[in-house]
Amino acid sequence: MNKKITITTQFSVFENFEYLPMDIQNLMEQAIAVRKNAYAPYSKFKVGAALFLDNGKIVLGSNQENAAYPSGLCAERVAVFQAGAVYPDVKILKMAITAASETNKTVAPIPPCGACRQAIAEYEIKQETPIEIYFMGETGSIYKSDSLRNLLPFMFDKNFL
Ligand code: THU
């Protein structure tokens, strides 16, 4: 007989920026600042990501587009690859993401794309410590996940290889 399985994932909702813990307000402010550096002449959609590492450092990323569209890269992967390149043995503890469009105001939390979830998963598995992920639009509420796992049920990882 067939049976169904149900997977539930959980997020915390912060009604607005002021409700975030102070350290996350600071991290999100850095994501907002670096979002402005996004190179997004094609989509006009700017994304900023800020990582807080276990050594106290903050690593930033913004999306970088290309005339050959698939050659561009999302903000989240710019940030996690930068962290992996510069601090290969340091855990990523927290991540703040914000996205803003020049054509329509983003008021809902904007989650990382599927490819970025897979990339973040690699680091979470490697470091054996969950990454807190906070994401928002330009304004409005912020969603928090205690781990990348909430964003990627049925994650593919090295254990399958
Ligand atoms: N983008 C990100 O930077 N992160 C995401 O998770 C979603 C999309 C970027 C890629 C592209 O430069 C633009 O947003 C529109 O898709």
mmCIF file with all atom_site columns, C-alpha atoms and ligand atoms in Angstrom:
data_model
loop_
_atom_site.group_PDB
_atom_site.id
_atom_site.type_symbol
_atom_site.label_atom_id
_atom_site.label_alt_id
_atom_site.label_comp_id
_atom_site.label_asym_id
_atom_site.label_entity_id
_atom_site.label_seq_id
_atom_site.pdbx_PDB_ins_code
_atom_site.Cartn_x
_atom_site.Cartn_y
_atom_site.Cartn_z
_atom_site.occupancy
_atom_site.B_iso_or_equiv
_atom_site.pdbx_formal_charge
_atom_site.auth_seq_id
_atom_site.auth_comp_id
_atom_site.auth_asym_id
_atom_site.auth_atom_id
_atom_site.pdbx_PDB_model_num
ATOM   1   C CA . MET A 1 1   ? 0.000  0.000  0.000   1.00 0.00 ? 1   MET A CA 1
ATOM   2   C CA . ASN A 1 2   ? 1.177  3.539  -0.771  1.00 0.00 ? 2   ASN A CA 1
ATOM   3   C CA . LYS A 1 3   ? 1.616  5.937  2.025   1.00 0.00 ? 3   LYS A CA 1
ATOM   4   C CA . LYS A 1 4   ? 2.199  9.643  2.136   1.00 0.00 ? 4   LYS A CA 1
ATOM   5   C CA . ILE A 1 5   ? 4.847  11.430 4.072   1.00 0.00 ? 5   ILE A CA 1
ATOM   6   C CA . THR A 1 6   ? 4.522  15.004 5.237   1.00 0.00 ? 6   THR A CA 1
ATOM   7   C CA . ILE A 1 7   ? 7.499  17.240 5.799   1.00 0.00 ? 7   ILE A CA 1
ATOM   8   C CA . THR A 1 8   ? 7.065  20.386 7.815   1.00 0.00 ? 8   THR A CA 1
ATOM   9   C CA . THR A 1 9   ? 9.526  23.215 8.021   1.00 0.00 ? 9   THR A CA 1
ATOM   10  C CA . GLN A 1 10  ? 9.507  26.143 10.361  1.00 0.00 ? 10  GLN A CA 1
ATOM   11  C CA . PHE A 1 11  ? 10.279 29.847 10.174  1.00 0.00 ? 11  PHE A CA 1
ATOM   12  C CA . SER A 1 12  ? 10.114 32.682 12.674  1.00 0.00 ? 12  SER A CA 1
ATOM   13  C CA . VAL A 1 13  ? 8.508  35.893 11.492  1.00 0.00 ? 13  VAL A CA 1
ATOM   14  C CA . PHE A 1 14  ? 9.671  39.329 12.622  1.00 0.00 ? 14  PHE A CA 1
ATOM   15  C CA . GLU A 1 15  ? 7.023  41.935 11.805  1.00 0.00 ? 15  GLU A CA 1
ATOM   16  C CA . ASN A 1 16  ? 9.611  44.528 10.902  1.00 0.00 ? 16  ASN A CA 1
ATOM   17  C CA . PHE A 1 17  ? 13.259 45.466 11.185  1.00 0.00 ? 17  PHE A CA 1
ATOM   18  C CA . GLU A 1 18  ? 12.955 46.898 14.705  1.00 0.00 ? 18  GLU A CA 1
ATOM   19  C CA . TYR A 1 19  ? 11.917 43.514 16.091  1.00 0.00 ? 19  TYR A CA 1
ATOM   20  C CA . LEU A 1 20  ? 15.166 41.861 15.010  1.00 0.00 ? 20  LEU A CA 1
ATOM   21  C CA . PRO A 1 21  ? 17.851 41.271 17.676  1.00 0.00 ? 21  PRO A CA 1
ATOM   22  C CA . MET A 1 22  ? 20.463 44.051 17.626  1.00 0.00 ? 22  MET A CA 1
ATOM   23  C CA . ASP A 1 23  ? 23.234 41.883 16.152  1.00 0.00 ? 23  ASP A CA 1
ATOM   24  C CA . ILE A 1 24  ? 20.916 40.883 13.306  1.00 0.00 ? 24  ILE A CA 1
ATOM   25  C CA . GLN A 1 25  ? 19.862 44.493 12.729  1.00 0.00 ? 25  GLN A CA 1
ATOM   26  C CA . ASN A 1 26  ? 23.545 45.252 12.297  1.00 0.00 ? 26  ASN A CA 1
ATOM   27  C CA . LEU A 1 27  ? 24.061 42.300 9.948   1.00 0.00 ? 27  LEU A CA 1
ATOM   28  C CA . MET A 1 28  ? 20.960 43.219 7.921   1.00 0.00 ? 28  MET A CA 1
ATOM   29  C CA . GLU A 1 29  ? 22.123 46.834 7.685   1.00 0.00 ? 29  GLU A CA 1
ATOM   30  C CA . GLN A 1 30  ? 25.331 45.595 6.131   1.00 0.00 ? 30  GLN A CA 1
ATOM   31  C CA . ALA A 1 31  ? 23.353 43.450 3.689   1.00 0.00 ? 31  ALA A CA 1
ATOM   32  C CA . ILE A 1 32  ? 21.266 46.523 2.776   1.00 0.00 ? 32  ILE A CA 1
ATOM   33  C CA . ALA A 1 33  ? 24.419 48.593 2.255   1.00 0.00 ? 33  ALA A CA 1
ATOM   34  C CA . VAL A 1 34  ? 26.137 46.011 0.068   1.00 0.00 ? 34  VAL A CA 1
ATOM   35  C CA . ARG A 1 35  ? 22.916 45.443 -1.895  1.00 0.00 ? 35  ARG A CA 1
ATOM   36  C CA . LYS A 1 36  ? 23.481 48.900 -3.326  1.00 0.00 ? 36  LYS A CA 1
ATOM   37  C CA . ASN A 1 37  ? 26.723 47.616 -4.884  1.00 0.00 ? 37  ASN A CA 1
ATOM   38  C CA . ALA A 1 38  ? 24.899 44.934 -6.853  1.00 0.00 ? 38  ALA A CA 1
ATOM   39  C CA . TYR A 1 39  ? 25.712 44.953 -10.538 1.00 0.00 ? 39  TYR A CA 1
ATOM   40  C CA . ALA A 1 40  ? 22.239 44.285 -11.894 1.00 0.00 ? 40  ALA A CA 1
ATOM   41  C CA . PRO A 1 41  ? 21.798 46.320 -15.096 1.00 0.00 ? 41  PRO A CA 1
ATOM   42  C CA . TYR A 1 42  ? 19.668 43.577 -16.694 1.00 0.00 ? 42  TYR A CA 1
ATOM   43  C CA . SER A 1 43  ? 17.207 42.549 -13.998 1.00 0.00 ? 43  SER A CA 1
ATOM   44  C CA . LYS A 1 44  ? 17.297 45.787 -11.972 1.00 0.00 ? 44  LYS A CA 1
ATOM   45  C CA . PHE A 1 45  ? 16.876 43.437 -9.021  1.00 0.00 ? 45  PHE A CA 1
ATOM   46  C CA . LYS A 1 46  ? 19.502 44.040 -6.374  1.00 0.00 ? 46  LYS A CA 1
ATOM   47  C CA . VAL A 1 47  ? 20.316 41.543 -3.662  1.00 0.00 ? 47  VAL A CA 1
ATOM   48  C CA . GLY A 1 48  ? 22.669 41.869 -0.696  1.00 0.00 ? 48  GLY A CA 1
ATOM   49  C CA . ALA A 1 49  ? 23.921 39.139 1.626   1.00 0.00 ? 49  ALA A CA 1
ATOM   50  C CA . ALA A 1 50  ? 25.914 39.470 4.840   1.00 0.00 ? 50  ALA A CA 1
ATOM   51  C CA . LEU A 1 51  ? 27.469 36.557 6.717   1.00 0.00 ? 51  LEU A CA 1
ATOM   52  C CA . PHE A 1 52  ? 28.557 36.548 10.339  1.00 0.00 ? 52  PHE A CA 1
ATOM   53  C CA . LEU A 1 53  ? 31.412 34.105 10.890  1.00 0.00 ? 53  LEU A CA 1
ATOM   54  C CA . ASP A 1 54  ? 32.589 32.277 13.983  1.00 0.00 ? 54  ASP A CA 1
ATOM   55  C CA . ASN A 1 55  ? 35.736 34.437 14.078  1.00 0.00 ? 55  ASN A CA 1
ATOM   56  C CA . GLY A 1 56  ? 33.654 37.617 14.329  1.00 0.00 ? 56  GLY A CA 1
ATOM   57  C CA . LYS A 1 57  ? 34.257 38.634 10.699  1.00 0.00 ? 57  LYS A CA 1
ATOM   58  C CA . ILE A 1 58  ? 31.499 39.744 8.372   1.00 0.00 ? 58  ILE A CA 1
ATOM   59  C CA . VAL A 1 59  ? 31.616 38.673 4.732   1.00 0.00 ? 59  VAL A CA 1
ATOM   60  C CA . LEU A 1 60  ? 29.444 40.419 2.169   1.00 0.00 ? 60  LEU A CA 1
ATOM   61  C CA . GLY A 1 61  ? 28.077 39.683 -1.288  1.00 0.00 ? 61  GLY A CA 1
ATOM   62  C CA . SER A 1 62  ? 25.846 41.276 -3.895  1.00 0.00 ? 62  SER A CA 1
ATOM   63  C CA . ASN A 1 63  ? 24.566 39.853 -7.173  1.00 0.00 ? 63  ASN A CA 1
ATOM   64  C CA . GLN A 1 64  ? 26.811 40.292 -10.177 1.00 0.00 ? 64  GLN A CA 1
ATOM   65  C CA . GLU A 1 65  ? 25.170 40.022 -13.576 1.00 0.00 ? 65  GLU A CA 1
ATOM   66  C CA . ASN A 1 66  ? 26.629 39.461 -17.009 1.00 0.00 ? 66  ASN A CA 1
ATOM   67  C CA . ALA A 1 67  ? 25.581 40.178 -20.605 1.00 0.00 ? 67  ALA A CA 1
ATOM   68  C CA . ALA A 1 68  ? 25.760 36.399 -21.015 1.00 0.00 ? 68  ALA A CA 1
ATOM   69  C CA . TYR A 1 69  ? 23.022 36.007 -18.388 1.00 0.00 ? 69  TYR A CA 1
ATOM   70  C CA . PRO A 1 70  ? 23.926 32.597 -16.879 1.00 0.00 ? 70  PRO A CA 1
ATOM   71  C CA . SER A 1 71  ? 27.468 33.811 -16.232 1.00 0.00 ? 71  SER A CA 1
ATOM   72  C CA . GLY A 1 72  ? 26.214 36.099 -13.468 1.00 0.00 ? 72  GLY A CA 1
ATOM   73  C CA . LEU A 1 73  ? 25.972 35.039 -9.842  1.00 0.00 ? 73  LEU A CA 1
ATOM   74  C CA . CYS A 1 74  ? 23.543 35.595 -6.976  1.00 0.00 ? 74  CYS A CA 1
ATOM   75  C CA . ALA A 1 75  ? 24.488 37.607 -3.893  1.00 0.00 ? 75  ALA A CA 1
ATOM   76  C CA . GLU A 1 76  ? 24.268 34.612 -1.561  1.00 0.00 ? 76  GLU A CA 1
ATOM   77  C CA . ARG A 1 77  ? 26.736 32.556 -3.556  1.00 0.00 ? 77  ARG A CA 1
ATOM   78  C CA . VAL A 1 78  ? 29.104 35.497 -3.983  1.00 0.00 ? 78  VAL A CA 1
ATOM   79  C CA . ALA A 1 79  ? 29.108 35.744 -0.168  1.00 0.00 ? 79  ALA A CA 1
ATOM   80  C CA . VAL A 1 80  ? 29.452 32.059 0.750   1.00 0.00 ? 80  VAL A CA 1
ATOM   81  C CA . PHE A 1 81  ? 32.108 31.436 -1.906  1.00 0.00 ? 81  PHE A CA 1
ATOM   82  C CA . GLN A 1 82  ? 34.001 34.467 -0.648  1.00 0.00 ? 82  GLN A CA 1
ATOM   83  C CA . ALA A 1 83  ? 33.817 33.099 2.914   1.00 0.00 ? 83  ALA A CA 1
ATOM   84  C CA . GLY A 1 84  ? 34.983 29.686 1.700   1.00 0.00 ? 84  GLY A CA 1
ATOM   85  C CA . ALA A 1 85  ? 37.840 31.256 -0.231  1.00 0.00 ? 85  ALA A CA 1
ATOM   86  C CA . VAL A 1 86  ? 39.128 33.569 2.507   1.00 0.00 ? 86  VAL A CA 1
ATOM   87  C CA . TYR A 1 87  ? 38.182 31.730 5.720   1.00 0.00 ? 87  TYR A CA 1
ATOM   88  C CA . PRO A 1 88  ? 37.988 28.069 4.686   1.00 0.00 ? 88  PRO A CA 1
ATOM   89  C CA . ASP A 1 89  ? 38.015 26.717 8.241   1.00 0.00 ? 89  ASP A CA 1
ATOM   90  C CA . VAL A 1 90  ? 35.702 29.220 9.890   1.00 0.00 ? 90  VAL A CA 1
ATOM   91  C CA . LYS A 1 91  ? 32.030 28.448 10.420  1.00 0.00 ? 91  LYS A CA 1
ATOM   92  C CA . ILE A 1 92  ? 29.292 30.626 8.962   1.00 0.00 ? 92  ILE A CA 1
ATOM   93  C CA . LEU A 1 93  ? 26.875 31.246 11.833  1.00 0.00 ? 93  LEU A CA 1
ATOM   94  C CA . LYS A 1 94  ? 24.358 33.772 10.516  1.00 0.00 ? 94  LYS A CA 1
ATOM   95  C CA . MET A 1 95  ? 23.253 35.066 7.170   1.00 0.00 ? 95  MET A CA 1
ATOM   96  C CA . ALA A 1 96  ? 21.135 38.136 6.347   1.00 0.00 ? 96  ALA A CA 1
ATOM   97  C CA . ILE A 1 97  ? 19.632 38.604 2.883   1.00 0.00 ? 97  ILE A CA 1
ATOM   98  C CA . THR A 1 98  ? 17.725 41.537 1.401   1.00 0.00 ? 98  THR A CA 1
ATOM   99  C CA . ALA A 1 99  ? 16.419 42.115 -2.122  1.00 0.00 ? 99  ALA A CA 1
ATOM   100 C CA . ALA A 1 100 ? 15.094 45.269 -3.773  1.00 0.00 ? 100 ALA A CA 1
ATOM   101 C CA . SER A 1 101 ? 13.790 45.830 -7.281  1.00 0.00 ? 101 SER A CA 1
ATOM   102 C CA . GLU A 1 102 ? 14.080 49.102 -9.154  1.00 0.00 ? 102 GLU A CA 1
ATOM   103 C CA . THR A 1 103 ? 10.803 48.364 -10.923 1.00 0.00 ? 103 THR A CA 1
ATOM   104 C CA . ASN A 1 104 ? 8.495  47.222 -8.110  1.00 0.00 ? 104 ASN A CA 1
ATOM   105 C CA . LYS A 1 105 ? 8.963  47.552 -4.381  1.00 0.00 ? 105 LYS A CA 1
ATOM   106 C CA . THR A 1 106 ? 9.630  44.238 -2.644  1.00 0.00 ? 106 THR A CA 1
ATOM   107 C CA . VAL A 1 107 ? 7.596  44.170 0.563   1.00 0.00 ? 107 VAL A CA 1
ATOM   108 C CA . ALA A 1 108 ? 7.585  40.408 1.195   1.00 0.00 ? 108 ALA A CA 1
ATOM   109 C CA . PRO A 1 109 ? 10.578 38.396 2.407   1.00 0.00 ? 109 PRO A CA 1
ATOM   110 C CA . ILE A 1 110 ? 12.632 37.237 -0.605  1.00 0.00 ? 110 ILE A CA 1
ATOM   111 C CA . PRO A 1 111 ? 14.142 33.792 -0.059  1.00 0.00 ? 111 PRO A CA 1
ATOM   112 C CA . PRO A 1 112 ? 17.370 32.532 -1.658  1.00 0.00 ? 112 PRO A CA 1
ATOM   113 C CA . CYS A 1 113 ? 16.956 30.755 -5.006  1.00 0.00 ? 113 CYS A CA 1
ATOM   114 C CA . GLY A 1 114 ? 17.261 26.995 -5.313  1.00 0.00 ? 114 GLY A CA 1
ATOM   115 C CA . ALA A 1 115 ? 20.850 27.054 -6.560  1.00 0.00 ? 115 ALA A CA 1
ATOM   116 C CA . CYS A 1 116 ? 21.892 29.254 -3.636  1.00 0.00 ? 116 CYS A CA 1
ATOM   117 C CA . ARG A 1 117 ? 20.152 26.933 -1.177  1.00 0.00 ? 117 ARG A CA 1
ATOM   118 C CA . GLN A 1 118 ? 22.194 24.055 -2.560  1.00 0.00 ? 118 GLN A CA 1
ATOM   119 C CA . ALA A 1 119 ? 25.404 26.084 -2.260  1.00 0.00 ? 119 ALA A CA 1
ATOM   120 C CA . ILE A 1 120 ? 24.622 27.177 1.311   1.00 0.00 ? 120 ILE A CA 1
ATOM   121 C CA . ALA A 1 121 ? 23.756 23.554 2.165   1.00 0.00 ? 121 ALA A CA 1
ATOM   122 C CA . GLU A 1 122 ? 27.261 22.475 1.199   1.00 0.00 ? 122 GLU A CA 1
ATOM   123 C CA . TYR A 1 123 ? 28.788 24.765 3.822   1.00 0.00 ? 123 TYR A CA 1
ATOM   124 C CA . GLU A 1 124 ? 26.254 23.885 6.508   1.00 0.00 ? 124 GLU A CA 1
ATOM   125 C CA . ILE A 1 125 ? 26.972 20.178 6.034   1.00 0.00 ? 125 ILE A CA 1
ATOM   126 C CA . LYS A 1 126 ? 30.733 20.766 5.912   1.00 0.00 ? 126 LYS A CA 1
ATOM   127 C CA . GLN A 1 127 ? 30.817 22.781 9.134   1.00 0.00 ? 127 GLN A CA 1
ATOM   128 C CA . GLU A 1 128 ? 28.340 20.513 10.957  1.00 0.00 ? 128 GLU A CA 1
ATOM   129 C CA . THR A 1 129 ? 26.659 23.583 12.445  1.00 0.00 ? 129 THR A CA 1
ATOM   130 C CA . PRO A 1 130 ? 23.384 25.116 11.304  1.00 0.00 ? 130 PRO A CA 1
ATOM   131 C CA . ILE A 1 131 ? 23.356 28.543 9.694   1.00 0.00 ? 131 ILE A CA 1
ATOM   132 C CA . GLU A 1 132 ? 20.689 31.005 10.875  1.00 0.00 ? 132 GLU A CA 1
ATOM   133 C CA . ILE A 1 133 ? 19.201 32.610 7.782   1.00 0.00 ? 133 ILE A CA 1
ATOM   134 C CA . TYR A 1 134 ? 17.221 35.873 7.853   1.00 0.00 ? 134 TYR A CA 1
ATOM   135 C CA . PHE A 1 135 ? 15.649 37.176 4.670   1.00 0.00 ? 135 PHE A CA 1
ATOM   136 C CA . MET A 1 136 ? 13.596 40.201 3.735   1.00 0.00 ? 136 MET A CA 1
ATOM   137 C CA . GLY A 1 137 ? 12.577 42.356 0.801   1.00 0.00 ? 137 GLY A CA 1
ATOM   138 C CA . GLU A 1 138 ? 13.282 46.059 0.766   1.00 0.00 ? 138 GLU A CA 1
ATOM   139 C CA . THR A 1 139 ? 10.838 46.664 3.630   1.00 0.00 ? 139 THR A CA 1
ATOM   140 C CA . GLY A 1 140 ? 8.316  44.635 5.589   1.00 0.00 ? 140 GLY A CA 1
ATOM   141 C CA . SER A 1 141 ? 8.657  41.504 7.627   1.00 0.00 ? 141 SER A CA 1
ATOM   142 C CA . ILE A 1 142 ? 11.698 39.300 7.977   1.00 0.00 ? 142 ILE A CA 1
ATOM   143 C CA . TYR A 1 143 ? 11.675 35.510 7.987   1.00 0.00 ? 143 TYR A CA 1
ATOM   144 C CA . LYS A 1 144 ? 14.203 33.558 9.969   1.00 0.00 ? 144 LYS A CA 1
ATOM   145 C CA . SER A 1 145 ? 15.165 29.940 9.477   1.00 0.00 ? 145 SER A CA 1
ATOM   146 C CA . ASP A 1 146 ? 17.265 28.218 12.153  1.00 0.00 ? 146 ASP A CA 1
ATOM   147 C CA . SER A 1 147 ? 18.981 26.169 9.482   1.00 0.00 ? 147 SER A CA 1
ATOM   148 C CA . LEU A 1 148 ? 19.260 25.922 5.722   1.00 0.00 ? 148 LEU A CA 1
ATOM   149 C CA . ARG A 1 149 ? 17.428 22.608 6.087   1.00 0.00 ? 149 ARG A CA 1
ATOM   150 C CA . ASN A 1 150 ? 14.066 24.367 6.413   1.00 0.00 ? 150 ASN A CA 1
ATOM   151 C CA . LEU A 1 151 ? 14.580 25.834 2.973   1.00 0.00 ? 151 LEU A CA 1
ATOM   152 C CA . LEU A 1 152 ? 15.678 22.612 1.307   1.00 0.00 ? 152 LEU A CA 1
ATOM   153 C CA . PRO A 1 153 ? 13.786 19.481 2.288   1.00 0.00 ? 153 PRO A CA 1
ATOM   154 C CA . PHE A 1 154 ? 15.220 16.339 0.643   1.00 0.00 ? 154 PHE A CA 1
ATOM   155 C CA . MET A 1 155 ? 18.579 18.006 0.429   1.00 0.00 ? 155 MET A CA 1
ATOM   156 C CA . PHE A 1 156 ? 21.136 16.307 -1.781  1.00 0.00 ? 156 PHE A CA 1
ATOM   157 C CA . ASP A 1 157 ? 24.486 16.116 -0.045  1.00 0.00 ? 157 ASP A CA 1
ATOM   158 C CA . LYS A 1 158 ? 27.771 14.201 0.074   1.00 0.00 ? 158 LYS A CA 1
ATOM   159 C CA . ASN A 1 159 ? 26.232 11.381 2.086   1.00 0.00 ? 159 ASN A CA 1
ATOM   160 C CA . PHE A 1 160 ? 24.563 10.117 -1.100  1.00 0.00 ? 160 PHE A CA 1
ATOM   161 C CA . LEU A 1 161 ? 27.829 9.920  -3.031  1.00 0.00 ? 161 LEU A CA 1
HETATM 162 N N1 . THU B 2 .   ? 19.347 36.846 -7.289  1.00 0.00 ? 1   THU B N1 1
HETATM 163 C C1 . THU B 2 .   ? 20.116 36.778 -6.172  1.00 0.00 ? 1   THU B C1 1
HETATM 164 O O1 . THU B 2 .   ? 21.134 37.475 -6.056  1.00 0.00 ? 1   THU B O1 1
HETATM 165 N N2 . THU B 2 .   ? 19.748 35.918 -5.200  1.00 0.00 ? 1   THU B N2 1
HETATM 166 C C2 . THU B 2 .   ? 18.655 35.116 -5.257  1.00 0.00 ? 1   THU B C2 1
HETATM 167 O O2 . THU B 2 .   ? 18.475 34.258 -4.405  1.00 0.00 ? 1   THU B O2 1
HETATM 168 C C3 . THU B 2 .   ? 17.683 35.293 -6.323  1.00 0.00 ? 1   THU B C3 1
HETATM 169 C C4 . THU B 2 .   ? 18.154 36.078 -7.492  1.00 0.00 ? 1   THU B C4 1
HETATM 170 C C5 . THU B 2 .   ? 19.765 37.740 -8.360  1.00 0.00 ? 1   THU B C5 1
HETATM 171 C C6 . THU B 2 .   ? 20.206 37.041 -9.610  1.00 0.00 ? 1   THU B C6 1
HETATM 172 C C7 . THU B 2 .   ? 19.935 38.083 -10.650 1.00 0.00 ? 1   THU B C7 1
HETATM 173 O O3 . THU B 2 .   ? 21.056 38.952 -10.707 1.00 0.00 ? 1   THU B O3 1
HETATM 174 C C8 . THU B 2 .   ? 18.753 38.850 -10.113 1.00 0.00 ? 1   THU B C8 1
HETATM 175 O O4 . THU B 2 .   ? 18.689 38.570 -8.731  1.00 0.00 ? 1   THU B O4 1
HETATM 176 C C9 . THU B 2 .   ? 17.424 38.486 -10.759 1.00 0.00 ? 1   THU B C9 1
HETATM 177 O O5 . THU B 2 .   ? 17.198 37.122 -10.728 1.00 0.00 ? 1   THU B O5 1
#
